[in-house]
């Protein structure tokens, strides 16, 4: 447990999500390079294989040479609602878009990024129906299926365009992915939509917009009919790694690419900090938490997970990673004090310790927060009545009302610090 928490803080230190923005653009860059791969996840909000793959690229890959740009959550609102497009199909708005369209700002912004001179190649990630086959072999395996394909709009771009031989690149990716299949029927193919001549619908798409601006672009479609999200992400990452090899982008990652590891990584929802004075662990959190001391407005929510997001409903905050609702925060509004101590003293299991504000600490038997005129302590769930300031009390797990725990095993509780009537921070006590 202790190790896990520390790891989250390390990840958090290198990465945090701005919930106000339309979407995230995460840049992993090296000096002196003009080669950049742009990976876009989440144009369709109900295709988690694509957007979880982009999130894992953001958090678990290190780019050693050349550049990787990642947009994990292009269609944020649709991801939250697990819908293809809450404002219609965003991937049909890249040729023309109505000035009143709610997606216009997002589409305009990503178009600017696609045509920016840094970008050398674009990947648009999807989960598609069935398994593409050139010949009809039933309702799942047929020429109209999209799953397990590298999709191109045409074979080539202008003759001298770098990475402009789309067909050759897609064939190489397909061949290499097919060496690592989990099951034989997962085989990848190249699907050429021949957009310019045949496919009017695809003329409205993101990749066709890129190609008509002479930017090499591909869609990677893993199958919606694969048995698990981890299989979809596995194939997306396999294919993306092949593109990086073709572009001579060297990278390392902190895990081995296999289905089991992916499955573990997907389950890790990371942490949320609010106003830099409250930190919540999303991997073990109750369905709702009440009386969370935050400001009436302008709160700063920082998710360590690139797909972390929130909805404000009736004064409460519903928190998500991807389309999964993790908890509801019911706030109690406070002003924040600017006279807060950065540390406090405590006795933990008989030992004197100094603990950083807004951090977590771990207890076997009991703890006591040492009284200090700089703050008042409120131990949330402490059952003995009659204390305005709950410092200088030796407290055990049995002293808590478990309804007030933060976690599902009723072992983590909030210790809130106040200065006068203003809020300072929460520390989490974890009973082992
Ligand atoms: Zn799609």
Coordinates of C-alpha atoms and ligand atoms in Angstrom, one line a residue:
X1 CA 0.0 0.0 0.0
X2 CA 2.7 2.4 1.0
X3 CA 4.7 1.7 -2.2
X4 CA 1.6 2.2 -4.3
X5 CA 0.8 5.7 -2.9
X6 CA 4.4 6.8 -3.4
X7 CA 4.3 5.7 -7.0
X8 CA 1.2 7.7 -7.6
X9 CA 2.9 10.8 -6.3
X10 CA 5.8 10.2 -8.7
X11 CA 3.4 9.9 -11.7
X12 CA 1.5 12.9 -10.5
X13 CA 4.6 14.9 -10.4
X14 CA 5.2 14.4 -14.1
X15 CA 1.6 14.5 -15.3
X16 CA -1.6 16.2 -14.4
X17 CA -4.8 16.8 -16.2
X18 CA -6.4 20.2 -16.7
X19 CA -10.2 19.6 -16.6
X20 CA -11.0 23.0 -18.0
X21 CA -9.4 22.3 -21.5
X22 CA -11.3 20.9 -24.4
X23 CA -8.9 18.0 -24.5
X24 CA -5.4 17.2 -23.4
X25 CA -2.4 17.5 -25.6
X26 CA 0.6 15.8 -24.1
X27 CA 3.9 16.4 -25.7
X28 CA 6.9 14.0 -25.2
X29 CA 9.7 15.8 -27.0
X30 CA 13.4 15.6 -27.6
X31 CA 15.6 18.4 -28.8
X32 CA 16.8 18.7 -32.4
X33 CA 14.1 16.6 -33.9
X34 CA 11.6 17.5 -36.6
X35 CA 9.8 14.1 -36.6
X36 CA 6.6 13.9 -34.6
X37 CA 3.9 11.2 -34.3
X38 CA 0.5 12.5 -33.3
X39 CA -1.8 9.9 -31.7
X40 CA -5.4 10.8 -31.2
X41 CA -7.7 8.7 -28.9
X42 CA -11.4 9.2 -28.2
X43 CA -12.8 10.8 -31.3
X44 CA -15.6 8.3 -30.6
X45 CA -16.6 8.2 -26.9
X46 CA -17.7 4.6 -26.7
X47 CA -14.4 3.1 -28.0
X48 CA -12.3 2.7 -24.9
X49 CA -9.6 0.5 -26.6
X50 CA -8.5 3.6 -28.4
X51 CA -8.5 6.1 -25.6
X52 CA -7.1 3.8 -22.9
X53 CA -4.2 3.1 -25.3
X54 CA -3.5 6.8 -25.7
X55 CA -3.6 7.2 -21.9
X56 CA -1.1 4.4 -21.4
X57 CA 1.2 6.0 -24.0
X58 CA 1.0 9.2 -22.0
X59 CA 1.8 7.7 -18.6
X60 CA 3.9 4.6 -19.2
X61 CA 6.1 5.4 -22.2
X62 CA 9.3 7.4 -22.3
X63 CA 10.3 8.8 -25.7
X64 CA 14.1 8.7 -26.1
X65 CA 14.4 10.2 -29.6
X66 CA 12.1 12.2 -31.8
X67 CA 8.7 13.3 -30.6
X68 CA 5.3 11.8 -29.6
X69 CA 2.3 14.0 -29.1
X70 CA -0.8 12.4 -27.6
X71 CA -4.4 13.5 -27.4
X72 CA -6.0 10.8 -25.2
X73 CA -9.5 12.3 -25.0
X74 CA -10.5 14.3 -28.1
X75 CA -14.2 13.9 -27.5
X76 CA -14.2 14.3 -23.7
X77 CA -17.9 14.7 -23.1
X78 CA -18.7 11.6 -25.2
X79 CA -16.1 9.6 -23.3
X80 CA -17.8 10.6 -19.9
X81 CA -21.1 9.5 -21.3
X82 CA -19.8 6.4 -23.0
X83 CA -21.5 7.5 -26.3
X84 CA -20.2 7.6 -29.8
X85 CA -20.9 11.3 -30.1
X86 CA -23.1 13.3 -27.7
X87 CA -23.3 16.0 -30.5
X88 CA -23.4 13.5 -33.4
X89 CA -20.4 11.8 -35.1
X90 CA -17.4 14.0 -34.6
X91 CA -15.5 12.0 -37.2
X92 CA -17.9 13.3 -39.9
X93 CA -17.2 17.0 -39.1
X94 CA -13.7 17.5 -40.6
X95 CA -14.7 18.6 -44.1
X96 CA -17.3 21.2 -43.1
X97 CA -18.8 22.1 -39.8
X98 CA -21.8 24.3 -38.9
X99 CA -20.7 27.4 -37.0
X100 CA -23.3 26.5 -34.3
X101 CA -22.0 22.9 -33.9
X102 CA -21.1 22.2 -30.3
X103 CA -18.0 20.2 -31.5
X104 CA -16.7 23.1 -33.6
X105 CA -14.1 24.4 -31.1
X106 CA -12.7 20.9 -30.6
X107 CA -12.6 20.1 -34.4
X108 CA -11.0 23.5 -35.2
X109 CA -8.4 23.0 -32.5
X110 CA -7.4 19.5 -33.5
X111 CA -7.2 20.5 -37.2
X112 CA -4.7 23.2 -36.3
X113 CA -2.6 20.7 -34.4
X114 CA -2.8 18.2 -37.3
X115 CA -1.6 20.7 -39.9
X116 CA 1.1 22.2 -37.6
X117 CA 4.5 21.8 -39.2
X118 CA 5.8 19.7 -36.4
X119 CA 3.4 16.8 -37.1
X120 CA 4.8 14.1 -39.4
X121 CA 2.2 11.4 -39.1
X122 CA -1.2 11.0 -37.5
X123 CA -2.9 8.0 -36.0
X124 CA -6.6 8.1 -35.1
X125 CA -7.5 5.2 -32.7
X126 CA -10.9 3.4 -32.9
X127 CA -12.6 0.2 -31.8
X128 CA -14.5 -1.1 -34.8
X129 CA -17.1 -3.7 -35.5
X130 CA -16.2 -7.3 -36.3
X131 CA -13.1 -8.6 -38.0
X132 CA -12.3 -7.3 -41.5
X133 CA -12.0 -9.9 -44.1
X134 CA -11.7 -9.4 -47.9
X135 CA -14.3 -12.1 -48.5
X136 CA -17.6 -12.5 -46.7
X137 CA -17.4 -15.1 -44.0
X138 CA -20.6 -14.2 -42.0
X139 CA -21.8 -11.3 -39.9
X140 CA -18.6 -10.8 -37.9
X141 CA -16.0 -11.6 -40.5
X142 CA -16.6 -9.7 -43.7
X143 CA -15.5 -6.8 -46.0
X144 CA -17.8 -4.3 -44.2
X145 CA -16.2 -5.0 -40.8
X146 CA -13.7 -2.5 -39.5
X147 CA -12.1 -4.4 -36.6
X148 CA -8.4 -5.4 -36.7
X149 CA -7.4 -3.1 -39.5
X150 CA -5.0 -0.4 -40.3
X151 CA -7.2 1.9 -42.4
X152 CA -5.8 4.1 -45.2
X153 CA -7.7 6.6 -47.4
X154 CA -5.4 6.1 -50.4
X155 CA -2.1 4.3 -51.2
X156 CA 0.2 7.3 -51.5
X157 CA 0.6 11.0 -50.8
X158 CA 2.7 13.3 -53.0
X159 CA 5.9 11.6 -54.2
X160 CA 8.4 13.3 -52.0
X161 CA 6.3 13.4 -48.8
X162 CA 8.0 11.7 -45.9
X163 CA 6.0 8.6 -44.7
X164 CA 3.8 9.3 -47.7
X165 CA 3.7 5.7 -48.9
X166 CA 0.6 4.9 -46.7
X167 CA 0.0 1.4 -48.2
X168 CA 3.6 0.2 -47.7
X169 CA 3.6 1.5 -44.1
X170 CA 0.3 -0.1 -43.3
X171 CA 1.4 -3.4 -44.8
X172 CA 4.5 -3.4 -42.6
X173 CA 2.5 -2.7 -39.5
X174 CA 0.0 -5.4 -40.3
X175 CA 2.7 -8.0 -40.9
X176 CA 4.5 -7.3 -37.7
X177 CA 1.3 -7.1 -35.6
X178 CA 0.3 -10.5 -37.0
X179 CA 3.5 -12.1 -35.6
X180 CA 2.2 -11.5 -32.1
X181 CA -1.5 -12.5 -32.2
X182 CA -3.2 -13.8 -29.0
X183 CA -5.5 -15.8 -31.2
X184 CA -5.2 -16.6 -34.9
X185 CA -8.6 -15.0 -35.9
X186 CA -7.4 -11.6 -34.5
X187 CA -5.2 -11.2 -37.6
X188 CA -4.8 -7.6 -38.9
X189 CA -5.4 -6.4 -42.4
X190 CA -5.0 -3.2 -44.4
X191 CA -8.3 -1.6 -45.3
X192 CA -8.1 1.0 -48.1
X193 CA -11.3 3.0 -48.2
X194 CA -10.2 4.7 -51.4
X195 CA -11.9 7.7 -49.9
X196 CA -11.4 10.2 -52.8
X197 CA -13.2 8.1 -55.3
X198 CA -15.5 5.8 -53.4
X199 CA -16.2 6.7 -49.8
X200 CA -18.2 9.9 -49.5
X201 CA -18.7 9.4 -45.7
X202 CA -14.9 9.0 -45.1
X203 CA -14.3 12.3 -47.0
X204 CA -15.7 14.0 -43.9
X205 CA -13.2 12.2 -41.5
X206 CA -10.2 13.3 -39.5
X207 CA -7.7 11.1 -41.5
X208 CA -9.0 12.4 -44.8
X209 CA -8.7 15.9 -43.6
X210 CA -5.0 15.1 -42.7
X211 CA -4.3 13.4 -46.0
X212 CA -5.8 16.2 -48.1
X213 CA -3.4 18.5 -46.2
X214 CA -0.6 16.2 -47.2
X215 CA -0.1 14.7 -43.7
X216 CA 0.3 11.0 -43.6
X217 CA -2.6 9.6 -41.5
X218 CA -4.0 6.2 -40.6
X219 CA -6.8 4.9 -38.4
X220 CA -6.1 1.9 -36.2
X221 CA -9.2 -0.1 -35.6
X222 CA -9.1 -2.9 -33.0
X223 CA -12.2 -5.1 -32.9
X224 CA -15.2 -4.4 -30.6
X225 CA -15.7 -8.2 -30.7
X226 CA -12.4 -8.9 -28.9
X227 CA -13.1 -10.5 -25.5
X228 CA -11.7 -7.8 -23.3
X229 CA -10.6 -4.2 -23.2
X230 CA -7.1 -5.3 -22.4
X231 CA -7.0 -7.2 -25.7
X232 CA -8.0 -4.1 -27.6
X233 CA -5.4 -2.0 -25.9
X234 CA -2.8 -4.7 -26.5
X235 CA -3.3 -4.6 -30.3
X236 CA -3.5 -0.8 -30.4
X237 CA -0.2 -0.5 -28.5
X238 CA 1.4 -3.2 -30.7
X239 CA 0.4 -1.3 -33.8
X240 CA 1.5 2.1 -32.4
X241 CA 4.9 0.7 -31.5
X242 CA 5.3 -0.5 -35.1
X243 CA 4.6 3.0 -36.3
X244 CA 7.1 4.4 -33.9
X245 CA 9.7 1.9 -35.2
X246 CA 9.0 2.9 -38.8
X247 CA 9.5 6.6 -37.8
X248 CA 12.7 5.8 -35.8
X249 CA 11.1 7.1 -32.6
X250 CA 12.9 5.2 -29.9
X251 CA 11.1 4.6 -26.6
X252 CA 11.1 2.7 -23.3
X253 CA 8.2 1.7 -21.2
X254 CA 8.0 0.5 -17.6
X255 CA 6.1 -2.8 -18.3
X256 CA 6.2 -5.7 -20.8
X257 CA 3.5 -5.5 -23.4
X258 CA 1.2 -8.5 -22.8
X259 CA -2.5 -8.9 -22.1
X260 CA -2.1 -9.5 -18.3
X261 CA 0.0 -6.4 -17.7
X262 CA -2.3 -4.3 -19.7
X263 CA -5.2 -5.5 -17.7
X264 CA -3.5 -4.5 -14.5
X265 CA -2.5 -1.0 -15.9
X266 CA -6.1 -0.3 -17.0
X267 CA -7.4 -1.0 -13.5
X268 CA -5.1 1.7 -12.1
X269 CA -7.2 4.9 -11.9
X270 CA -4.5 7.0 -10.1
X271 CA -5.2 9.9 -7.8
X272 CA -7.0 13.2 -7.7
X273 CA -5.7 16.2 -5.8
X274 CA -8.0 19.1 -5.1
X275 CA -6.6 22.6 -4.6
X276 CA -3.3 20.9 -3.7
X277 CA -4.6 20.3 -0.2
X278 CA -6.7 17.1 -0.6
X279 CA -5.5 13.9 -2.2
X280 CA -7.8 10.9 -3.0
X281 CA -6.7 7.4 -4.1
X282 CA -9.1 6.3 -6.9
X283 CA -8.2 2.7 -6.5
X284 CA -10.1 2.2 -3.3
X285 CA -12.7 4.9 -2.8
X286 CA -16.3 4.8 -1.6
X287 CA -19.1 5.5 -4.0
X288 CA -19.7 8.9 -2.4
X289 CA -18.0 11.1 0.1
X290 CA -19.7 13.9 2.0
X291 CA -18.7 17.2 3.5
X292 CA -15.5 17.5 1.4
X293 CA -14.1 20.9 2.3
X294 CA -13.5 22.9 -0.9
X295 CA -14.1 26.4 -2.2
X296 CA -17.5 27.5 -3.5
X297 CA -15.8 28.1 -7.0
X298 CA -12.5 28.0 -8.8
X299 CA -11.5 24.7 -7.4
X300 CA -8.5 23.1 -9.1
X301 CA -8.9 19.4 -9.7
X302 CA -5.8 17.5 -10.9
X303 CA -6.1 13.9 -12.0
X304 CA -3.0 11.8 -12.4
X305 CA -4.9 9.7 -15.0
X306 CA -5.2 11.4 -18.5
X307 CA -8.8 10.2 -18.7
X308 CA -9.7 11.7 -15.3
X309 CA -12.7 14.1 -15.6
X310 CA -15.7 15.4 -13.7
X311 CA -19.3 16.4 -14.1
X312 CA -20.9 19.0 -11.8
X313 CA -24.4 18.0 -11.0
X314 CA -26.6 19.9 -8.5
X315 CA -23.7 21.1 -6.5
X316 CA -22.0 17.7 -6.3
X317 CA -18.9 16.6 -8.3
X318 CA -19.1 13.2 -10.1
X319 CA -15.6 11.9 -10.8
X320 CA -14.7 9.7 -13.7
X321 CA -11.8 7.9 -15.4
X322 CA -12.9 7.3 -19.0
X323 CA -16.5 6.4 -18.9
X324 CA -16.3 4.8 -15.4
X325 CA -17.9 6.7 -12.5
X326 CA -15.6 6.4 -9.5
X327 CA -17.2 8.5 -6.8
X328 CA -19.4 11.5 -6.0
X329 CA -18.0 14.3 -3.9
X330 CA -20.6 16.3 -1.9
X331 CA -18.8 19.5 -0.9
X332 CA -19.0 21.7 2.1
X333 CA -17.7 25.2 1.1
X334 CA -14.9 26.8 3.0
X335 CA -12.5 29.6 2.4
X336 CA -8.9 28.4 2.2
X337 CA -6.5 29.7 4.8
X338 CA -3.2 31.1 3.6
X339 CA -1.6 30.6 7.1
X340 CA -1.4 26.8 6.9
X341 CA 1.6 24.8 8.3
X342 CA 3.4 22.7 5.8
X343 CA 4.0 19.9 8.4
X344 CA 2.5 18.7 11.7
X345 CA 3.9 16.6 14.5
X346 CA 2.3 13.3 15.5
X347 CA 2.9 10.2 17.6
X348 CA 2.4 7.1 15.5
X349 CA 2.5 3.7 17.2
X350 CA 4.6 5.4 20.0
X351 CA 7.1 7.1 17.7
X352 CA 7.4 10.9 17.2
X353 CA 7.1 11.8 13.5
X354 CA 6.8 14.9 11.4
X355 CA 4.2 14.5 8.6
X356 CA 3.8 16.7 5.5
X357 CA 0.4 18.4 5.2
X358 CA -2.0 16.8 2.6
X359 CA -0.1 13.5 2.6
X360 CA -1.0 10.0 3.8
X361 CA 0.5 8.2 6.9
X362 CA 0.3 4.6 8.0
X363 CA -0.6 3.3 11.5
X364 CA -0.6 -0.2 13.1
X365 CA -2.2 0.5 16.4
X366 CA -2.8 4.2 17.2
X367 CA -1.8 7.8 16.5
X368 CA -2.0 11.2 18.1
X369 CA -1.8 14.6 16.4
X370 CA 0.3 16.9 18.7
X371 CA -1.6 20.1 19.6
X372 CA -0.4 23.2 17.9
X373 CA -1.7 26.8 18.1
X374 CA -1.3 27.1 14.3
X375 CA -4.2 24.7 13.6
X376 CA -7.4 23.0 14.8
X377 CA -7.8 19.2 14.0
X378 CA -11.0 17.5 13.0
X379 CA -10.7 13.7 12.8
X380 CA -13.6 12.7 10.6
X381 CA -15.6 9.8 12.0
X382 CA -14.0 10.0 15.5
X383 CA -16.9 8.8 17.7
X384 CA -16.2 10.4 21.1
X385 CA -18.1 13.6 21.4
X386 CA -17.3 16.9 23.0
X387 CA -14.0 17.8 21.4
X388 CA -13.8 21.0 19.3
X389 CA -10.1 20.3 18.6
X390 CA -9.2 16.6 18.2
X391 CA -5.5 17.0 18.7
X392 CA -3.7 15.4 21.6
X393 CA -6.0 12.4 21.6
X394 CA -4.7 8.9 21.1
X395 CA -6.9 7.3 18.5
X396 CA -7.3 3.7 17.4
X397 CA -9.2 2.2 14.5
X398 CA -12.1 1.1 16.8
X399 CA -12.7 4.8 17.7
X400 CA -14.0 5.5 14.2
X401 CA -17.5 5.2 12.8
X402 CA -16.8 3.2 9.7
X403 CA -19.5 5.1 7.8
X404 CA -17.0 8.0 7.6
X405 CA -14.1 6.0 6.0
X406 CA -12.8 7.0 2.6
X407 CA -12.1 3.5 1.4
X408 CA -14.2 0.4 1.0
X409 CA -12.4 -1.6 3.7
X410 CA -13.1 1.1 6.3
X411 CA -9.4 1.6 7.1
X412 CA -8.7 5.0 5.7
X413 CA -10.0 8.2 7.4
X414 CA -9.7 11.9 6.9
X415 CA -7.9 14.2 9.3
X416 CA -8.8 17.8 8.5
X417 CA -6.7 20.8 9.5
X418 CA -8.3 24.3 10.0
X419 CA -6.9 27.6 10.9
X420 CA -9.5 29.8 12.5
X421 CA -12.6 29.0 10.4
X422 CA -10.7 28.5 7.2
X423 CA -9.7 25.2 5.7
X424 CA -6.0 24.1 5.4
X425 CA -5.7 20.5 4.3
X426 CA -6.6 16.8 4.7
X427 CA -4.2 14.1 5.7
X428 CA -5.3 10.5 5.3
X429 CA -4.6 8.0 8.1
X430 CA -4.3 4.4 6.8
X431 CA -4.7 1.6 9.4
X432 CA -2.7 -1.4 8.3
Ligands
LIG1 ZN1 -14.6 4.9 -34.1

